[in-house]
Tab-separated table of C-alpha atoms in Angstrom:
chain	number	residue	atom	x	y	z
A	1	MET	CA	22.282	27.608	-49.302
A	2	PRO	CA	23.456	28.026	-45.667
A	3	PRO	CA	27.193	28.274	-45.167
A	4	GLU	CA	28.957	25.145	-43.907
A	5	ARG	CA	30.089	25.197	-40.334
A	6	THR	CA	33.724	24.505	-39.808
A	7	ARG	CA	35.478	23.563	-36.607
A	8	THR	CA	39.118	23.266	-35.794
A	9	PRO	CA	40.054	19.544	-35.424
A	10	GLY	CA	40.122	18.516	-31.789
A	11	SER	CA	38.025	21.450	-30.618
A	12	ARG	CA	34.591	21.158	-28.971
A	13	PRO	CA	31.802	23.584	-28.149
A	14	LEU	CA	32.303	25.327	-24.857
A	15	VAL	CA	29.673	24.942	-22.137
A	16	HIS	CA	29.634	27.724	-19.611
A	17	PRO	CA	30.662	26.363	-16.157
A	18	VAL	CA	27.565	27.824	-14.465
A	19	ARG	CA	25.272	26.235	-17.043
A	20	ARG	CA	27.075	22.908	-16.653
A	21	ARG	CA	26.524	22.978	-12.872
A	22	LEU	CA	22.827	23.778	-13.341
A	23	LEU	CA	22.415	20.867	-15.780
A	24	LEU	CA	24.160	18.483	-13.369
A	25	ALA	CA	21.985	19.664	-10.457
A	26	ALA	CA	18.794	19.169	-12.493
A	27	ALA	CA	19.866	15.679	-13.562
A	28	SER	CA	20.759	14.730	-9.966
A	29	ALA	CA	17.389	15.964	-8.696
A	30	ALA	CA	15.574	13.893	-11.335
A	31	VAL	CA	17.503	10.747	-10.385
A	32	LEU	CA	16.847	11.295	-6.672
A	33	ALA	CA	13.129	11.804	-7.323
A	34	LEU	CA	12.973	8.437	-9.051
A	35	CYS	CA	15.120	6.566	-6.529
A	36	ALA	CA	13.860	7.942	-3.211
A	37	PRO	CA	10.423	6.615	-2.238
A	38	ALA	CA	7.826	9.252	-1.482
A	39	ALA	CA	6.402	9.633	1.998
A	40	ALA	CA	3.219	7.631	2.388
A	41	ASP	CA	-0.222	9.215	2.297
A	42	THR	CA	-1.479	7.774	5.575
A	43	PHE	CA	-4.921	7.386	7.094
A	44	GLY	CA	-5.976	6.492	10.604
A	45	VAL	CA	-7.345	3.406	12.328
A	46	GLU	CA	-10.586	4.465	13.974
A	47	SER	CA	-10.950	1.287	16.024
A	48	ALA	CA	-9.336	-2.140	16.287
A	49	GLU	CA	-9.806	-5.136	18.560
A	50	VAL	CA	-8.770	-8.781	18.697
A	51	ARG	CA	-10.897	-11.398	20.409
A	52	VAL	CA	-10.702	-15.148	20.864
A	53	GLU	CA	-13.863	-17.042	20.059
A	54	ASP	CA	-13.989	-20.838	20.193
A	55	GLU	CA	-10.787	-21.869	18.384
A	56	ASP	CA	-10.348	-18.712	16.277
A	57	VAL	CA	-8.518	-15.429	16.811
A	58	LEU	CA	-10.731	-12.749	15.243
A	59	LEU	CA	-9.973	-9.193	14.159
A	60	ASN	CA	-12.418	-6.277	14.088
A	61	ALA	CA	-11.170	-2.964	12.695
A	62	GLN	CA	-12.414	0.276	11.195
A	63	PHE	CA	-10.109	2.346	8.950
A	64	GLY	CA	-10.609	5.998	8.026
A	65	PHE	CA	-10.012	5.023	4.427
A	66	SER	CA	-10.604	7.067	1.256
A	67	LEU	CA	-9.139	7.152	-2.241
A	68	ASN	CA	-7.483	10.311	-3.491
A	69	ALA	CA	-8.170	11.868	-6.907
A	70	THR	CA	-5.141	10.194	-8.529
A	71	LEU	CA	-6.264	6.686	-7.569
A	72	GLU	CA	-9.852	7.397	-8.536
A	73	GLU	CA	-8.716	8.572	-11.977
A	74	ALA	CA	-6.571	5.444	-12.406
A	75	LEU	CA	-9.615	3.261	-11.695
A	76	GLN	CA	-11.699	5.176	-14.235
A	77	ARG	CA	-8.982	4.552	-16.836
A	78	GLY	CA	-9.116	0.796	-16.299
A	79	VAL	CA	-6.236	0.305	-13.836
A	80	PRO	CA	-7.253	-2.159	-11.088
A	81	LEU	CA	-6.089	-1.330	-7.569
A	82	TYR	CA	-5.018	-3.941	-5.039
A	83	PHE	CA	-5.298	-3.358	-1.301
A	84	VAL	CA	-3.816	-5.630	1.359
A	85	LEU	CA	-4.975	-6.035	4.948
A	86	GLU	CA	-2.017	-7.307	6.998
A	87	ALA	CA	-2.070	-8.668	10.539
A	88	ASP	CA	1.335	-9.638	11.944
A	89	ILE	CA	1.296	-11.623	15.187
A	90	THR	CA	4.406	-11.377	17.354
A	91	ARG	CA	5.336	-12.560	20.820
A	92	PRO	CA	7.195	-10.027	22.997
A	93	ARG	CA	10.577	-11.127	24.392
A	94	TRP	CA	12.310	-8.972	26.996
A	95	TYR	CA	15.759	-10.396	26.224
A	96	TRP	CA	15.690	-10.175	22.407
A	97	PHE	CA	13.662	-8.964	19.418
A	98	ASP	CA	9.995	-9.918	19.380
A	99	GLU	CA	9.333	-13.379	17.948
A	100	LYS	CA	7.471	-13.319	14.631
A	101	VAL	CA	4.753	-15.941	14.940
A	102	LEU	CA	2.205	-15.571	12.122
A	103	ARG	CA	1.200	-13.259	9.291
A	104	SER	CA	-2.341	-13.067	7.978
A	105	SER	CA	-3.044	-11.109	4.795
A	106	THR	CA	-6.203	-10.458	2.802
A	107	GLN	CA	-6.099	-8.946	-0.679
A	108	TYR	CA	-8.841	-6.842	-2.259
A	109	ARG	CA	-8.928	-6.148	-5.998
A	110	VAL	CA	-10.911	-3.030	-6.952
A	111	SER	CA	-11.850	-2.433	-10.584
A	112	TRP	CA	-14.202	-0.181	-12.569
A	113	LEU	CA	-16.834	-1.693	-14.891
A	114	PRO	CA	-17.507	0.951	-17.589
A	115	LEU	CA	-20.478	-0.881	-19.169
A	116	THR	CA	-22.514	-0.955	-15.964
A	117	ARG	CA	-20.725	2.050	-14.400
A	118	GLN	CA	-20.093	0.124	-11.198
A	119	TYR	CA	-17.131	-0.896	-9.087
A	120	ARG	CA	-16.208	-4.499	-8.385
A	121	VAL	CA	-14.413	-5.612	-5.237
A	122	ALA	CA	-12.990	-9.142	-5.262
A	123	SER	CA	-11.236	-11.002	-2.454
A	124	GLY	CA	-10.610	-14.712	-2.850
A	125	LEU	CA	-13.904	-16.334	-3.824
A	126	PHE	CA	-15.839	-13.271	-2.686
A	127	SER	CA	-16.921	-10.696	-5.278
A	128	GLN	CA	-19.330	-7.786	-5.027
A	129	THR	CA	-20.399	-4.934	-7.314
A	130	LEU	CA	-21.022	-1.502	-5.809
A	131	ASP	CA	-22.462	1.705	-7.220
A	132	THR	CA	-20.244	4.301	-5.560
A	133	LEU	CA	-16.655	4.726	-4.481
A	134	GLN	CA	-17.862	5.524	-0.952
A	135	GLU	CA	-19.391	2.035	-0.751
A	136	VAL	CA	-16.072	0.543	-1.887
A	137	GLU	CA	-14.225	2.474	0.817
A	138	ARG	CA	-16.676	1.333	3.496
A	139	LEU	CA	-16.427	-2.302	2.389
A	140	ILE	CA	-12.621	-2.394	2.423
A	141	GLY	CA	-12.243	-0.143	5.464
A	142	ARG	CA	-14.499	-2.197	7.746
A	143	VAL	CA	-13.163	-5.537	8.995
A	144	ASN	CA	-15.648	-7.758	10.847
A	145	SER	CA	-14.651	-11.003	12.585
A	146	ARG	CA	-11.733	-11.720	10.236
A	147	VAL	CA	-9.922	-14.930	11.261
A	148	ILE	CA	-6.218	-14.128	11.591
A	149	ALA	CA	-5.053	-17.238	13.491
A	150	ARG	CA	-6.165	-20.473	15.132
A	151	VAL	CA	-5.814	-20.858	18.875
A	152	GLY	CA	-4.034	-24.186	18.322
A	153	GLU	CA	-1.191	-22.301	16.572
A	154	LEU	CA	-0.477	-20.248	19.707
A	155	GLU	CA	0.549	-20.954	23.285
A	156	ARG	CA	-2.373	-20.605	25.646
A	157	GLY	CA	-1.929	-18.012	28.378
A	158	ALA	CA	0.947	-16.240	26.592
A	159	ARG	CA	0.725	-12.607	25.541
A	160	TYR	CA	0.806	-11.764	21.837
A	161	ASP	CA	0.769	-8.513	19.881
A	162	VAL	CA	-1.020	-7.974	16.577
A	163	SER	CA	0.130	-5.191	14.227
A	164	VAL	CA	-2.655	-4.300	11.778
A	165	ARG	CA	-2.245	-2.311	8.566
A	166	LEU	CA	-4.242	-1.648	5.381
A	167	ARG	CA	-2.263	-0.463	2.337
A	168	LEU	CA	-2.272	-0.101	-1.422
A	169	ASP	CA	-0.068	-2.813	-2.943
A	170	VAL	CA	1.990	-0.896	-5.525
A	171	ASN	CA	3.754	-4.094	-6.621
A	172	GLN	CA	0.512	-5.203	-8.281
A	173	LEU	CA	0.307	-2.062	-10.429
A	174	PRO	CA	1.359	-2.051	-14.105
A	175	LYS	CA	5.073	-1.252	-14.476
A	176	PRO	CA	4.701	2.417	-15.567
A	177	PHE	CA	2.554	3.115	-12.499
A	178	GLN	CA	5.090	1.408	-10.226
A	179	VAL	CA	7.674	3.968	-11.396
A	180	ASN	CA	5.221	6.797	-10.626
A	181	ALA	CA	4.571	5.306	-7.199
A	182	LEU	CA	8.243	5.731	-6.229
A	183	ALA	CA	8.055	9.504	-6.502
A	184	SER	CA	4.409	10.311	-5.763
A	185	ARG	CA	2.763	10.383	-2.344
A	186	ASP	CA	-0.621	9.780	-4.023
A	187	TRP	CA	0.376	6.186	-4.802
A	188	GLN	CA	1.755	5.428	-1.321
A	189	LEU	CA	-1.567	4.984	0.471
A	190	SER	CA	-1.336	3.174	3.803
A	191	SER	CA	-2.854	3.184	7.264
A	192	GLU	CA	-0.857	3.906	10.380
A	193	PRO	CA	0.169	0.552	11.960
A	194	GLN	CA	-2.070	-0.274	14.916
A	195	ARG	CA	-0.797	-2.614	17.667
A	196	ILE	CA	-3.204	-4.681	19.803
A	197	SER	CA	-2.351	-7.128	22.589
A	198	PHE	CA	-4.289	-10.312	23.386
A	199	VAL	CA	-3.970	-13.566	25.313
A	200	PRO	CA	-5.394	-16.780	23.787
């Protein structure tokens, strides 16, 4: 039978000061890793243009878009990924901040279908199944004649700027993955903002 341990009342085990500092430093680093958002894993915009056709303002864009290994593995494990195409229209003002006029956003939901071993991309009423991840990347990364505004919503002859961005929407991820996204660059996938000027 092991001997009983006795301790003088009011005493407590001593922790070496150096060890205590190391433990505090490790705990602080862990908290900072969870609280500080990771730098985004960015990709480029290969081309982007805005044109006015009839009564519509249309966007054409091509993104150099590809999924990293972490996101691909998440899809294979049944985690759907949501991507958002954002187009913010502003009007420059020399005397103050630019005026925010309109925001157009399009959401893409990408999921893996294990029975057919295909990917599904859904956006609004549109849905398409694709065989490879490269086809998914091409579909999401290529924007053709996307309506981002109506001419009637803008002042004719005035100059406007459009800021275009494609990004992974981490807020749509399951909660445990949202925590991972705070500290991992792999989950912060976004294009560099691209600014285009046009006159309706």
